[in-house]
PDB file of C-alpha atoms in Angstrom:
ATOM      1  CA  MET A   1      15.939 -19.835  -1.708  1.00  0.00           C
ATOM      2  CA  ARG A   2      12.892 -21.880  -0.909  1.00  0.00           C
ATOM      3  CA  ASP A   3      12.681 -24.536   1.771  1.00  0.00           C
ATOM      4  CA  ASP A   4      12.728 -27.249  -0.893  1.00  0.00           C
ATOM      5  CA  ASP A   5      14.781 -27.586  -4.083  1.00  0.00           C
ATOM      6  CA  THR A   6      11.896 -28.549  -6.340  1.00  0.00           C
ATOM      7  CA  ILE A   7      12.123 -26.715  -9.663  1.00  0.00           C
ATOM      8  CA  THR A   8       8.667 -25.831 -10.978  1.00  0.00           C
ATOM      9  CA  GLU A   9       7.513 -24.635 -14.375  1.00  0.00           C
ATOM     10  CA  ALA A  10       7.115 -21.187 -12.815  1.00  0.00           C
ATOM     11  CA  ASP A  11      10.835 -21.272 -11.961  1.00  0.00           C
ATOM     12  CA  LEU A  12      11.707 -22.185 -15.557  1.00  0.00           C
ATOM     13  CA  ASN A  13       9.558 -19.359 -16.925  1.00  0.00           C
ATOM     14  CA  ALA A  14      11.082 -16.887 -14.477  1.00  0.00           C
ATOM     15  CA  TYR A  15      14.552 -18.111 -15.491  1.00  0.00           C
ATOM     16  CA  VAL A  16      13.815 -17.410 -19.154  1.00  0.00           C
ATOM     17  CA  ASP A  17      12.403 -13.981 -18.240  1.00  0.00           C
ATOM     18  CA  GLY A  18      15.447 -13.160 -16.079  1.00  0.00           C
ATOM     19  CA  GLN A  19      13.332 -12.688 -12.951  1.00  0.00           C
ATOM     20  CA  LEU A  20      15.036 -15.063 -10.488  1.00  0.00           C
ATOM     21  CA  THR A  21      17.239 -14.194  -7.552  1.00  0.00           C
ATOM     22  CA  PRO A  22      20.907 -15.170  -8.020  1.00  0.00           C
ATOM     23  CA  GLU A  23      20.471 -18.090  -5.608  1.00  0.00           C
ATOM     24  CA  ARG A  24      17.368 -19.426  -7.342  1.00  0.00           C
ATOM     25  CA  ARG A  25      18.939 -18.932 -10.768  1.00  0.00           C
ATOM     26  CA  ALA A  26      21.909 -21.056  -9.693  1.00  0.00           C
ATOM     27  CA  ALA A  27      19.520 -23.778  -8.489  1.00  0.00           C
ATOM     28  CA  VAL A  28      17.666 -23.770 -11.820  1.00  0.00           C
ATOM     29  CA  GLU A  29      20.911 -23.925 -13.805  1.00  0.00           C
ATOM     30  CA  ALA A  30      22.055 -26.879 -11.713  1.00  0.00           C
ATOM     31  CA  HIS A  31      18.714 -28.584 -12.401  1.00  0.00           C
ATOM     32  CA  LEU A  32      18.998 -27.925 -16.150  1.00  0.00           C
ATOM     33  CA  ALA A  33      22.471 -29.439 -16.215  1.00  0.00           C
ATOM     34  CA  ASP A  34      20.981 -32.732 -14.990  1.00  0.00           C
ATOM     35  CA  ASP A  35      17.667 -32.657 -16.865  1.00  0.00           C
ATOM     36  CA  PRO A  36      17.946 -32.815 -20.685  1.00  0.00           C
ATOM     37  CA  GLY A  37      14.172 -32.548 -21.114  1.00  0.00           C
ATOM     38  CA  ASP A  38      13.820 -29.294 -19.198  1.00  0.00           C
ATOM     39  CA  ARG A  39      17.038 -28.001 -20.760  1.00  0.00           C
ATOM     40  CA  GLU A  40      15.553 -28.532 -24.217  1.00  0.00           C
ATOM     41  CA  ARG A  41      12.280 -26.820 -23.199  1.00  0.00           C
ATOM     42  CA  VAL A  42      14.105 -23.794 -21.825  1.00  0.00           C
ATOM     43  CA  ALA A  43      16.270 -23.551 -24.933  1.00  0.00           C
ATOM     44  CA  ALA A  44      13.147 -23.570 -27.115  1.00  0.00           C
ATOM     45  CA  TRP A  45      11.532 -20.851 -24.996  1.00  0.00           C
ATOM     46  CA  GLN A  46      14.683 -18.739 -25.160  1.00  0.00           C
ATOM     47  CA  ALA A  47      14.823 -19.114 -28.940  1.00  0.00           C
ATOM     48  CA  GLN A  48      11.161 -18.133 -29.208  1.00  0.00           C
ATOM     49  CA  THR A  49      11.749 -15.090 -26.995  1.00  0.00           C
ATOM     50  CA  ALA A  50      14.741 -14.042 -29.086  1.00  0.00           C
ATOM     51  CA  THR A  51      12.708 -14.351 -32.298  1.00  0.00           C
ATOM     52  CA  LEU A  52       9.840 -12.294 -30.911  1.00  0.00           C
ATOM     53  CA  GLN A  53      12.271  -9.683 -29.617  1.00  0.00           C
ATOM     54  CA  ALA A  54      13.920  -9.414 -33.018  1.00  0.00           C
ATOM     55  CA  LEU A  55      10.594  -9.048 -34.807  1.00  0.00           C
ATOM     56  CA  TYR A  56       8.648  -6.894 -32.369  1.00  0.00           C
ATOM     57  CA  GLY A  57      11.094  -5.588 -29.777  1.00  0.00           C
ATOM     58  CA  HIS A  58      10.862  -2.045 -31.081  1.00  0.00           C
ATOM     59  CA  VAL A  59       7.094  -2.124 -30.602  1.00  0.00           C
ATOM     60  CA  ALA A  60       7.435  -3.154 -26.970  1.00  0.00           C
ATOM     61  CA  ASP A  61       9.663  -0.130 -26.351  1.00  0.00           C
ATOM     62  CA  GLU A  62       7.020   2.259 -27.636  1.00  0.00           C
ATOM     63  CA  ARG A  63       4.819   3.637 -24.854  1.00  0.00           C
ATOM     64  CA  PRO A  64       1.183   3.909 -25.958  1.00  0.00           C
ATOM     65  CA  PRO A  65      -0.831   6.970 -24.938  1.00  0.00           C
ATOM     66  CA  ALA A  66      -2.697   6.587 -21.645  1.00  0.00           C
ATOM     67  CA  ARG A  67      -5.989   7.073 -23.488  1.00  0.00           C
ATOM     68  CA  LEU A  68      -5.342   3.834 -25.402  1.00  0.00           C
ATOM     69  CA  ALA A  69      -5.050   1.643 -22.285  1.00  0.00           C
ATOM     70  CA  PRO A  70      -7.523  -1.270 -22.802  1.00  0.00           C
ATOM     71  CA  TRP A  71      -9.227  -0.807 -19.424  1.00  0.00           C
ATOM     72  CA  ARG A  72      -9.675   2.939 -20.074  1.00  0.00           C
ATOM     73  CA  ILE A  73     -11.207   2.347 -23.511  1.00  0.00           C
ATOM     74  CA  VAL A  74     -13.706  -0.108 -22.050  1.00  0.00           C
ATOM     75  CA  ALA A  75     -14.492   2.244 -19.153  1.00  0.00           C
ATOM     76  CA  ASP A  76     -15.112   5.168 -21.552  1.00  0.00           C
ATOM     77  CA  ARG A  77     -17.377   3.030 -23.672  1.00  0.00           C
ATOM     78  CA  ARG A  78     -19.354   1.919 -20.640  1.00  0.00           C
ATOM     79  CA  ARG A  79     -19.788   5.513 -19.539  1.00  0.00           C
ATOM     80  CA  ARG A  80     -21.113   6.483 -22.986  1.00  0.00           C
ATOM     81  CA  LEU A  81     -23.610   3.654 -22.862  1.00  0.00           C
ATOM     82  CA  SER A  82     -24.599   4.189 -19.239  1.00  0.00           C
ATOM     83  CA  ARG A  83     -27.311   6.768 -19.954  1.00  0.00           C
ATOM     84  CA  VAL A  84     -29.128   4.466 -22.365  1.00  0.00           C
ATOM     85  CA  ALA A  85     -28.703   1.489 -20.067  1.00  0.00           C
ATOM     86  CA  MET A  86     -30.019   3.394 -17.054  1.00  0.00           C
ATOM     87  CA  SER A  87     -33.082   4.541 -18.997  1.00  0.00           C
ATOM     88  CA  MET A  88     -33.829   0.995 -20.109  1.00  0.00           C
ATOM     89  CA  ALA A  89     -33.331  -0.330 -16.580  1.00  0.00           C
ATOM     90  CA  ALA A  90     -35.673   2.275 -15.151  1.00  0.00           C
ATOM     91  CA  ALA A  91     -38.365   1.406 -17.695  1.00  0.00           C
ATOM     92  CA  LEU A  92     -37.976  -2.305 -16.994  1.00  0.00           C
ATOM     93  CA  ALA A  93     -38.162  -1.698 -13.239  1.00  0.00           C
ATOM     94  CA  LEU A  94     -41.458   0.106 -13.646  1.00  0.00           C
ATOM     95  CA  VAL A  95     -42.888  -2.784 -15.647  1.00  0.00           C
ATOM     96  CA  VAL A  96     -41.709  -5.382 -13.147  1.00  0.00           C
ATOM     97  CA  LEU A  97     -42.941  -3.275 -10.232  1.00  0.00           C
ATOM     98  CA  GLY A  98     -46.475  -3.717 -11.507  1.00  0.00           C
ATOM     99  CA  ALA A  99     -46.031  -7.479 -11.424  1.00  0.00           C
ATOM    100  CA  GLY A 100     -45.183  -7.630  -7.735  1.00  0.00           C
ATOM    101  CA  GLY A 101     -42.958  -5.858  -5.244  1.00  0.00           C
ATOM    102  CA  GLY A 102     -41.568  -9.066  -3.791  1.00  0.00           C
ATOM    103  CA  TRP A 103     -40.016 -10.150  -7.084  1.00  0.00           C
ATOM    104  CA  VAL A 104     -38.495  -6.709  -7.577  1.00  0.00           C
ATOM    105  CA  GLY A 105     -36.911  -6.900  -4.137  1.00  0.00           C
ATOM    106  CA  ARG A 106     -35.419 -10.249  -5.019  1.00  0.00           C
ATOM    107  CA  GLY A 107     -33.865  -8.824  -8.177  1.00  0.00           C
ATOM    108  CA  LEU A 108     -32.301  -5.902  -6.374  1.00  0.00           C
ATOM    109  CA  ILE A 109     -30.294  -8.099  -4.011  1.00  0.00           C
ATOM    110  CA  MET A 110     -29.220 -10.695  -6.577  1.00  0.00           C
ATOM    111  CA  PRO A 111     -25.602 -10.239  -7.791  1.00  0.00           C
ATOM    112  CA  ALA A 112     -24.825 -10.068 -11.507  1.00  0.00           C
ATOM    113  CA  ALA A 113     -24.038 -13.289 -13.357  1.00  0.00           C
ATOM    114  CA  SER A 114     -20.449 -12.164 -14.017  1.00  0.00           C
ATOM    115  CA  GLU A 115     -19.917 -11.572 -10.299  1.00  0.00           C
ATOM    116  CA  MET A 116     -21.312 -14.994  -9.424  1.00  0.00           C
ATOM    117  CA  THR A 117     -18.901 -16.564 -11.937  1.00  0.00           C
ATOM    118  CA  LEU A 118     -16.006 -14.716 -10.292  1.00  0.00           C
ATOM    119  CA  VAL A 119     -17.092 -15.827  -6.812  1.00  0.00           C
ATOM    120  CA  SER A 120     -17.491 -19.444  -7.960  1.00  0.00           C
ATOM    121  CA  GLU A 121     -13.983 -19.433  -9.448  1.00  0.00           C
ATOM    122  CA  ALA A 122     -12.566 -17.981  -6.237  1.00  0.00           C
ATOM    123  CA  GLU A 123     -14.346 -20.542  -4.047  1.00  0.00           C
ATOM    124  CA  ALA A 124     -13.149 -23.409  -6.254  1.00  0.00           C
ATOM    125  CA  ALA A 125      -9.547 -22.162  -6.115  1.00  0.00           C
ATOM    126  CA  HIS A 126      -9.695 -21.785  -2.322  1.00  0.00           C
ATOM    127  CA  THR A 127     -11.165 -25.265  -1.883  1.00  0.00           C
ATOM    128  CA  LEU A 128      -8.429 -26.772  -4.070  1.00  0.00           C
ATOM    129  CA  TYR A 129      -5.338 -25.015  -2.723  1.00  0.00           C
ATOM    130  CA  ALA A 130      -6.022 -23.875   0.852  1.00  0.00           C
ATOM    131  CA  PRO A 131      -5.769 -27.418   2.320  1.00  0.00           C
ATOM    132  CA  GLU A 132      -2.542 -28.132   0.398  1.00  0.00           C
ATOM    133  CA  VAL A 133       0.426 -28.751   2.696  1.00  0.00           C
ATOM    134  CA  LEU A 134       3.492 -29.137   0.450  1.00  0.00           C
ATOM    135  CA  HIS A 135       2.660 -26.902  -2.520  1.00  0.00           C
ATOM    136  CA  PRO A 136      -0.123 -24.448  -1.658  1.00  0.00           C
ATOM    137  CA  VAL A 137       1.476 -21.726  -3.849  1.00  0.00           C
ATOM    138  CA  GLU A 138       3.808 -21.435  -6.845  1.00  0.00           C
ATOM    139  CA  VAL A 139       5.871 -18.549  -5.488  1.00  0.00           C
ATOM    140  CA  SER A 140       6.388 -18.132  -1.745  1.00  0.00           C
ATOM    141  CA  GLY A 141       5.729 -14.949   0.189  1.00  0.00           C
ATOM    142  CA  GLU A 142       9.476 -14.678   0.849  1.00  0.00           C
ATOM    143  CA  GLU A 143       9.910 -13.787  -2.827  1.00  0.00           C
ATOM    144  CA  GLY A 144       7.531 -10.843  -2.602  1.00  0.00           C
ATOM    145  CA  ALA A 145       9.261  -8.658  -5.205  1.00  0.00           C
ATOM    146  CA  HIS A 146       9.313 -11.439  -7.805  1.00  0.00           C
ATOM    147  CA  LEU A 147       5.719 -12.408  -7.006  1.00  0.00           C
ATOM    148  CA  THR A 148       4.521  -8.815  -7.449  1.00  0.00           C
ATOM    149  CA  LYS A 149       6.366  -8.324 -10.742  1.00  0.00           C
ATOM    150  CA  TRP A 150       5.261 -11.686 -12.140  1.00  0.00           C
ATOM    151  CA  LEU A 151       1.566 -11.315 -11.320  1.00  0.00           C
ATOM    152  CA  SER A 152       1.481  -7.669 -12.437  1.00  0.00           C
ATOM    153  CA  LYS A 153       2.930  -8.680 -15.790  1.00  0.00           C
ATOM    154  CA  ARG A 154       0.560 -11.589 -16.330  1.00  0.00           C
ATOM    155  CA  LEU A 155      -2.566  -9.626 -15.268  1.00  0.00           C
ATOM    156  CA  ASP A 156      -1.429  -6.467 -17.110  1.00  0.00           C
ATOM    157  CA  ARG A 157      -2.090  -4.467 -13.959  1.00  0.00           C
ATOM    158  CA  SER A 158       0.223  -2.772 -11.449  1.00  0.00           C
ATOM    159  CA  LEU A 159      -0.522  -4.819  -8.338  1.00  0.00           C
ATOM    160  CA  ILE A 160       0.413  -3.964  -4.781  1.00  0.00           C
ATOM    161  CA  ILE A 161       0.113  -7.204  -2.843  1.00  0.00           C
ATOM    162  CA  PRO A 162      -1.850  -6.428   0.354  1.00  0.00           C
ATOM    163  CA  ASP A 163      -0.027  -6.606   3.688  1.00  0.00           C
ATOM    164  CA  LEU A 164      -2.441  -8.182   6.184  1.00  0.00           C
ATOM    165  CA  THR A 165      -0.018  -8.557   9.087  1.00  0.00           C
ATOM    166  CA  SER A 166      -1.906  -5.857  10.990  1.00  0.00           C
ATOM    167  CA  GLU A 167      -4.870  -8.260  11.022  1.00  0.00           C
ATOM    168  CA  GLY A 168      -2.719 -11.220  12.080  1.00  0.00           C
ATOM    169  CA  PHE A 169      -2.292 -12.822   8.638  1.00  0.00           C
ATOM    170  CA  SER A 170       1.041 -13.336   6.862  1.00  0.00           C
ATOM    171  CA  LEU A 171       1.498 -13.929   3.136  1.00  0.00           C
ATOM    172  CA  VAL A 172       2.059 -17.605   2.264  1.00  0.00           C
ATOM    173  CA  GLY A 173       2.553 -16.780  -1.416  1.00  0.00           C
ATOM    174  CA  GLY A 174       0.668 -16.814  -4.681  1.00  0.00           C
ATOM    175  CA  ARG A 175       0.019 -18.565  -7.958  1.00  0.00           C
ATOM    176  CA  LEU A 176      -1.349 -17.838 -11.434  1.00  0.00           C
ATOM    177  CA  LEU A 177      -4.625 -19.462 -12.510  1.00  0.00           C
ATOM    178  CA  PRO A 178      -6.867 -19.422 -15.593  1.00  0.00           C
ATOM    179  CA  ALA A 179     -10.138 -17.489 -15.246  1.00  0.00           C
ATOM    180  CA  ALA A 180     -13.242 -17.270 -17.420  1.00  0.00           C
ATOM    181  CA  GLN A 181     -12.065 -14.207 -19.362  1.00  0.00           C
ATOM    182  CA  SER A 182      -8.391 -13.806 -18.423  1.00  0.00           C
ATOM    183  CA  ALA A 183      -5.633 -14.879 -16.071  1.00  0.00           C
ATOM    184  CA  ALA A 184      -6.235 -14.728 -12.314  1.00  0.00           C
ATOM    185  CA  ALA A 185      -3.929 -14.236  -9.345  1.00  0.00           C
ATOM    186  CA  LEU A 186      -4.503 -16.262  -6.189  1.00  0.00           C
ATOM    187  CA  LEU A 187      -2.846 -14.913  -3.032  1.00  0.00           C
ATOM    188  CA  MET A 188      -2.871 -16.996   0.141  1.00  0.00           C
ATOM    189  CA  TYR A 189      -2.569 -15.762   3.739  1.00  0.00           C
ATOM    190  CA  GLU A 190      -2.357 -17.637   7.051  1.00  0.00           C
ATOM    191  CA  ASN A 191      -2.715 -16.623  10.709  1.00  0.00           C
ATOM    192  CA  GLY A 192      -0.983 -17.985  13.792  1.00  0.00           C
ATOM    193  CA  GLU A 193      -3.681 -20.642  14.286  1.00  0.00           C
ATOM    194  CA  GLY A 194      -3.176 -21.997  10.757  1.00  0.00           C
ATOM    195  CA  ALA A 195      -6.429 -20.553   9.348  1.00  0.00           C
ATOM    196  CA  ARG A 196      -6.044 -19.596   5.702  1.00  0.00           C
ATOM    197  CA  VAL A 197      -7.773 -17.078   3.478  1.00  0.00           C
ATOM    198  CA  THR A 198      -7.277 -16.592  -0.252  1.00  0.00           C
ATOM    199  CA  LEU A 199      -7.593 -13.429  -2.316  1.00  0.00           C
ATOM    200  CA  TYR A 200      -8.613 -14.047  -5.938  1.00  0.00           C
ATOM    201  CA  VAL A 201      -7.898 -11.161  -8.326  1.00  0.00           C
ATOM    202  CA  VAL A 202      -8.733 -10.750 -12.019  1.00  0.00           C
ATOM    203  CA  PRO A 203      -8.359  -7.765 -14.357  1.00  0.00           C
ATOM    204  CA  GLN A 204     -11.663  -6.009 -15.018  1.00  0.00           C
ATOM    205  CA  ALA A 205     -12.503  -2.653 -16.532  1.00  0.00           C
ATOM    206  CA  GLY A 206     -14.713   0.117 -15.264  1.00  0.00           C
ATOM    207  CA  GLY A 207     -16.824   0.789 -12.247  1.00  0.00           C
ATOM    208  CA  GLU A 208     -16.803   0.349  -8.484  1.00  0.00           C
ATOM    209  CA  THR A 209     -19.025  -2.008  -6.507  1.00  0.00           C
ATOM    210  CA  ALA A 210     -19.813  -2.340  -2.831  1.00  0.00           C
ATOM    211  CA  MET A 211     -18.531  -5.362  -0.938  1.00  0.00           C
ATOM    212  CA  ARG A 212     -20.947  -8.298  -1.045  1.00  0.00           C
ATOM    213  CA  PHE A 213     -21.030 -11.435   1.110  1.00  0.00           C
ATOM    214  CA  THR A 214     -21.729 -14.881  -0.373  1.00  0.00           C
ATOM    215  CA  THR A 215     -21.895 -18.071   1.700  1.00  0.00           C
ATOM    216  CA  LYS A 216     -21.465 -21.610   0.383  1.00  0.00           C
ATOM    217  CA  GLY A 217     -21.221 -24.400   2.953  1.00  0.00           C
ATOM    218  CA  ASP A 218     -18.512 -23.491   5.465  1.00  0.00           C
ATOM    219  CA  LEU A 219     -16.973 -20.847   3.194  1.00  0.00           C
ATOM    220  CA  THR A 220     -17.779 -17.153   3.106  1.00  0.00           C
ATOM    221  CA  ALA A 221     -16.687 -14.927   0.225  1.00  0.00           C
ATOM    222  CA  VAL A 222     -16.439 -11.129   0.136  1.00  0.00           C
ATOM    223  CA  SER A 223     -16.461  -9.789  -3.428  1.00  0.00           C
ATOM    224  CA  TRP A 224     -15.992  -6.304  -4.846  1.00  0.00           C
ATOM    225  CA  GLN A 225     -14.747  -4.498  -7.925  1.00  0.00           C
ATOM    226  CA  ALA A 226     -12.187  -1.695  -7.886  1.00  0.00           C
ATOM    227  CA  GLU A 227     -11.501   0.504 -10.920  1.00  0.00           C
ATOM    228  CA  THR A 228      -9.527  -2.134 -12.839  1.00  0.00           C
ATOM    229  CA  LEU A 229      -9.745  -5.267 -10.683  1.00  0.00           C
ATOM    230  CA  GLY A 230     -12.326  -7.823  -9.651  1.00  0.00           C
ATOM    231  CA  CYS A 231     -11.551  -9.246  -6.196  1.00  0.00           C
ATOM    232  CA  VAL A 232     -12.891 -12.056  -3.993  1.00  0.00           C
ATOM    233  CA  LEU A 233     -11.646 -12.868  -0.475  1.00  0.00           C
ATOM    234  CA  VAL A 234     -12.571 -16.400   0.659  1.00  0.00           C
ATOM    235  CA  GLY A 235     -12.236 -18.105   4.030  1.00  0.00           C
ATOM    236  CA  ASN A 236     -13.884 -20.080   6.799  1.00  0.00           C
ATOM    237  CA  LEU A 237     -13.924 -17.183   9.270  1.00  0.00           C
ATOM    238  CA  PRO A 238     -16.459 -14.829  10.906  1.00  0.00           C
ATOM    239  CA  ARG A 239     -17.868 -12.119   8.656  1.00  0.00           C
ATOM    240  CA  ASP A 240     -16.413  -9.247  10.685  1.00  0.00           C
ATOM    241  CA  THR A 241     -12.917 -10.747  10.377  1.00  0.00           C
ATOM    242  CA  LEU A 242     -13.277 -11.228   6.620  1.00  0.00           C
ATOM    243  CA  MET A 243     -14.618  -7.688   6.239  1.00  0.00           C
ATOM    244  CA  LYS A 244     -11.550  -6.238   8.012  1.00  0.00           C
ATOM    245  CA  LEU A 245      -9.258  -8.265   5.741  1.00  0.00           C
ATOM    246  CA  ALA A 246     -11.241  -7.230   2.663  1.00  0.00           C
ATOM    247  CA  LYS A 247     -11.080  -3.535   3.538  1.00  0.00           C
ATOM    248  CA  THR A 248      -7.328  -3.702   4.103  1.00  0.00           C
ATOM    249  CA  SER A 249      -6.901  -5.578   0.805  1.00  0.00           C
ATOM    250  CA  TYR A 250      -9.073  -3.057  -1.020  1.00  0.00           C
ATOM    251  CA  GLY A 251      -6.892  -0.156   0.079  1.00  0.00           C
ATOM    252  CA  SER A 252      -3.724  -1.759  -1.308  1.00  0.00           C
ATOM    253  CA  LEU A 253      -5.169  -3.135  -4.542  1.00  0.00           C
ATOM    254  CA  ASP A 254      -7.037   0.070  -5.367  1.00  0.00           C
ATOM    255  CA  ALA A 255      -3.840   2.073  -4.903  1.00  0.00           C
ATOM    256  CA  GLY A 256      -1.941  -0.301  -7.190  1.00  0.00           C
ATOM    257  CA  SER A 257      -4.563  -0.304  -9.939  1.00  0.00           C
ATOM    258  CA  ASN A 258      -4.321   3.479 -10.258  1.00  0.00           C
ATOM    259  CA  ILE A 259      -0.556   3.595 -10.690  1.00  0.00           C
TER     260      ILE A 259
END
C-alpha cells in the first residue's frame, strides 16, 4: 500500500491487467464503488480486453522463434549493411580529411543525432519530475515486482531494475513516458542527502556504445547503448559519481536485456 490513497490511471490499468497486490486491488475496488466515471472506464477496458482475448488469445499463446524477435531482425540487418556502411564512411573520411583535420576531429567527437534526441528526452524528463515532491513517480520503489513487470511489458524487454544501494542511492520508483520512437521508462533514485538521479531507458536494437558525457546547465548526462536498450543517467552530481552509478546500472540492464 502506498503512503497515500490516490488512485492513478496506472492503478486502473494494473487493476484491469490483474497486476495489483491484494491490498492495492482492494483500494481500487473501493474507489470504483464510489466513482461511476472510473467504474465505467474500467468496465470498457475490461470489455475491450475480453474481446481481444477472444479474437487473438490463441496467437498470444504461440511463442515465436527467437530468430523472429524484432530487435534480432534489426540487428541482423544492420550487420549485413555494416560492411557497405563502413566502406562509405571510410571514403567520406578520406575526402573530409583533405578539407582540414580540425573539422574531422570535430566530427569524430560529435554524438549521433539519435543519441542527442535520447539525451534531450532524458534531460527534459529529469527536469520535469526530479523536483516533484508529491508525485515524482507513478509506481513506488516499494512495489518493485509490479514495477519491473509493468515496464518490461510496455518496453517489450526483460528489464532488471538496477540496485544502486551500494552507491548510496535507493529506488524512489518509476513511470512510463512517451519517447520519439517508442515508450520510455524513467527510474528515479535518491541518496541520503536528497539528491536525485534519473535513469531513462528506451528499447533499441543492435550495437554497443561507450559511455558518453553531456552537460547542459547544472545537469550532466551519461548515455550509452546496450544490446537492446538505449540508456541515459541524468543528475546534478560530480562526473565520477555519475560514472559509478552508470556502470552499476549498465551491469543490471545488460543482464536483463539478454534474458
